[in-house]
Amino acid sequence: MTRLLRQLVAPERLYLAALGLTGLAAVVSVTLPAAERGELSANMVSATLGAAVGGLSLDTFLLSRPAGWVFARGRTWVLAILGASVLLSGVAAALFTAVAGVGSHLVGVGSAAGLTVFNTVSSIALRRKSFRIVYSMRAASGATLVGGYAALYAAGQFDGGLWSLVWLAVQWLSALAVCALVLRMLWKVRPAPAPTATGPDYRADLLAVGNLHAGIFAQMMTLRFNQILVARFVGAGPLGVYALAVAALEFAQAGAVVRAQRILADRTGADGPDPTKAVVKAALPIALAAVVGLAVLGFLQPEYRDAWILGLLLLPGSLATAAGKSWSALLLKRRGEKATTVVAFITVAIAIPAYFGIIPWAGVIGAAVASSLAYAVHAFASRASLRRAQPPSHGTV
């Protein structure tokens, strides 16, 4: 019985449940008119992209640090870089909201700050192998979001701005919950060891953050900036449909996200077998089911009847992203931040011109095609770089 329960609450299943609840929230949001859902989507993408760009990739950075790094650096250093990332996330979200021309600065900036806090602090819990707890929190936040949306629907409230405020509140509830979890973990190890890092260590941290974040910044611009341009050039209504298709296809990436985090959190090295084939094999049926689900939703809600076509165009890119997440994590462990940065900049150098060239005249169809192309470039560039990987170094940075 115990073994069965552990299988039922395996991290991959919990993450998939969290993603499923987030997807259910997206389904509930289909009850909004497409333009109102577009406003909600614009707020969400400005916030998530703001958190990704301004958050300095601290979640990935913390996961990739060697054992003992947090205590060696000390509480003041960790809080300082977290505070800086929260501030930068808000500034970035405000800029993306202005570029999109759709959405609320309050929601964008506030949600970006909450997302940055959650992602960064939860990475500390993941360093201690608390995958089940963190993913359970993600699932709980998804359930809360579904409940909030359902309450608005029952009350006859179909204002995308109001639904966005509910999303903002859920981000901060999740952030505060994970902060309480980590504070409890730290309480158990009192008194904390005195920091042992020196000036060169801190400077090395800043250099490593810069190298890592440059690549992830480029990667996130590849993944999300197309939605900003859809809002700008095509409008809120088409963005509502396109963002629904993107959210649906992200279901297929759940296993890849968990696997990548496990690779980064592994302190024993990166010489194990490549899990990418199994990740893609698991992602395919989920991606196909997502496309079928979009077709059913389009039948029930005619405003979204084109979502399944967009999902079909996004499907190759979704599978490429699933593969790319594993390859990119392995590449980071084996060759370091510079290798992943090179791959990300190769990709964004192709993606951004393609988005600007295609989206203004081809709309959401062009966005889906250009996105799949960009995701495939990233995956195969990561794989090509990984094949040239040297044995991992075991430095102290």
PDB file of N, CA and C in Angstrom, residues 2 22 40 59 71 116 126 148 164 177 181 185 204 230 256 259 302 312 334 343 397:
ATOM      1  N   THR A   2       1.911   1.238   0.852  1.00  0.00           N
ATOM      2  CA  THR A   2       2.807   2.392   0.921  1.00  0.00           C
ATOM      3  C   THR A   2       3.477   2.645  -0.418  1.00  0.00           C
ATOM      4  N   THR A  22      -3.837  23.773 -13.743  1.00  0.00           N
ATOM      5  CA  THR A  22      -3.627  25.031 -14.456  1.00  0.00           C
ATOM      6  C   THR A  22      -4.336  24.992 -15.810  1.00  0.00           C
ATOM      7  N   LEU A  40      -6.704  38.716 -20.168  1.00  0.00           N
ATOM      8  CA  LEU A  40      -6.152  37.834 -19.134  1.00  0.00           C
ATOM      9  C   LEU A  40      -4.829  37.225 -19.597  1.00  0.00           C
ATOM     10  N   ASP A  59      16.323  30.628  -9.965  1.00  0.00           N
ATOM     11  CA  ASP A  59      15.863  29.282  -9.639  1.00  0.00           C
ATOM     12  C   ASP A  59      16.784  28.233 -10.246  1.00  0.00           C
ATOM     13  N   PHE A  71      24.486  27.876   2.551  1.00  0.00           N
ATOM     14  CA  PHE A  71      25.058  28.231   3.849  1.00  0.00           C
ATOM     15  C   PHE A  71      26.423  28.897   3.699  1.00  0.00           C
ATOM     16  N   THR A 116       8.493  35.451  -9.236  1.00  0.00           N
ATOM     17  CA  THR A 116       9.923  35.419  -8.968  1.00  0.00           C
ATOM     18  C   THR A 116      10.204  34.902  -7.568  1.00  0.00           C
ATOM     19  N   LEU A 126      13.748  22.587  -3.457  1.00  0.00           N
ATOM     20  CA  LEU A 126      14.090  21.508  -4.386  1.00  0.00           C
ATOM     21  C   LEU A 126      15.529  21.041  -4.192  1.00  0.00           C
ATOM     22  N   GLY A 148     -11.324  30.081  -7.910  1.00  0.00           N
ATOM     23  CA  GLY A 148     -11.558  31.514  -8.076  1.00  0.00           C
ATOM     24  C   GLY A 148     -12.251  31.843  -9.383  1.00  0.00           C
ATOM     25  N   SER A 164      -7.977  38.542 -13.997  1.00  0.00           N
ATOM     26  CA  SER A 164      -6.530  38.737 -13.853  1.00  0.00           C
ATOM     27  C   SER A 164      -6.150  39.029 -12.410  1.00  0.00           C
ATOM     28  N   ALA A 177       3.257  30.799   0.646  1.00  0.00           N
ATOM     29  CA  ALA A 177       3.248  29.422   1.152  1.00  0.00           C
ATOM     30  C   ALA A 177       4.626  28.781   1.042  1.00  0.00           C
ATOM     31  N   LEU A 181       7.350  27.404   3.934  1.00  0.00           N
ATOM     32  CA  LEU A 181       7.965  26.076   3.896  1.00  0.00           C
ATOM     33  C   LEU A 181       9.475  26.166   4.087  1.00  0.00           C
ATOM     34  N   MET A 185      12.102  24.868   7.046  1.00  0.00           N
ATOM     35  CA  MET A 185      13.286  24.037   6.821  1.00  0.00           C
ATOM     36  C   MET A 185      14.521  24.648   7.479  1.00  0.00           C
ATOM     37  N   ALA A 204      32.434  35.534  -8.453  1.00  0.00           N
ATOM     38  CA  ALA A 204      32.231  34.377  -9.324  1.00  0.00           C
ATOM     39  C   ALA A 204      30.741  34.054  -9.447  1.00  0.00           C
ATOM     40  N   VAL A 230       1.780  38.997 -30.775  1.00  0.00           N
ATOM     41  CA  VAL A 230       0.399  38.709 -31.184  1.00  0.00           C
ATOM     42  C   VAL A 230      -0.539  39.749 -30.583  1.00  0.00           C
ATOM     43  N   ALA A 256       9.262  16.519 -18.898  1.00  0.00           N
ATOM     44  CA  ALA A 256      10.562  17.096 -19.225  1.00  0.00           C
ATOM     45  C   ALA A 256      10.991  18.119 -18.188  1.00  0.00           C
ATOM     46  N   ARG A 259      12.155  16.193 -15.111  1.00  0.00           N
ATOM     47  CA  ARG A 259      13.433  15.538 -15.388  1.00  0.00           C
ATOM     48  C   ARG A 259      14.575  16.549 -15.410  1.00  0.00           C
ATOM     49  N   PRO A 302     -17.622  28.283 -30.204  1.00  0.00           N
ATOM     50  CA  PRO A 302     -17.200  28.602 -31.579  1.00  0.00           C
ATOM     51  C   PRO A 302     -16.122  29.680 -31.686  1.00  0.00           C
ATOM     52  N   LEU A 312      -2.186  21.916 -33.435  1.00  0.00           N
ATOM     53  CA  LEU A 312      -1.533  20.976 -34.346  1.00  0.00           C
ATOM     54  C   LEU A 312      -0.230  21.557 -34.893  1.00  0.00           C
ATOM     55  N   ARG A 334      27.178  19.462 -17.883  1.00  0.00           N
ATOM     56  CA  ARG A 334      28.417  18.902 -18.444  1.00  0.00           C
ATOM     57  C   ARG A 334      29.378  19.958 -18.995  1.00  0.00           C
ATOM     58  N   VAL A 343      23.822  28.282 -27.312  1.00  0.00           N
ATOM     59  CA  VAL A 343      22.662  27.655 -27.955  1.00  0.00           C
ATOM     60  C   VAL A 343      21.461  28.592 -27.924  1.00  0.00           C
ATOM     61  N   VAL A 397      32.758  26.747  -7.755  1.00  0.00           N
ATOM     62  CA  VAL A 397      31.946  27.935  -8.007  1.00  0.00           C
ATOM     63  C   VAL A 397      30.473  27.568  -8.015  1.00  0.00           C
TER      64      VAL A 397
END
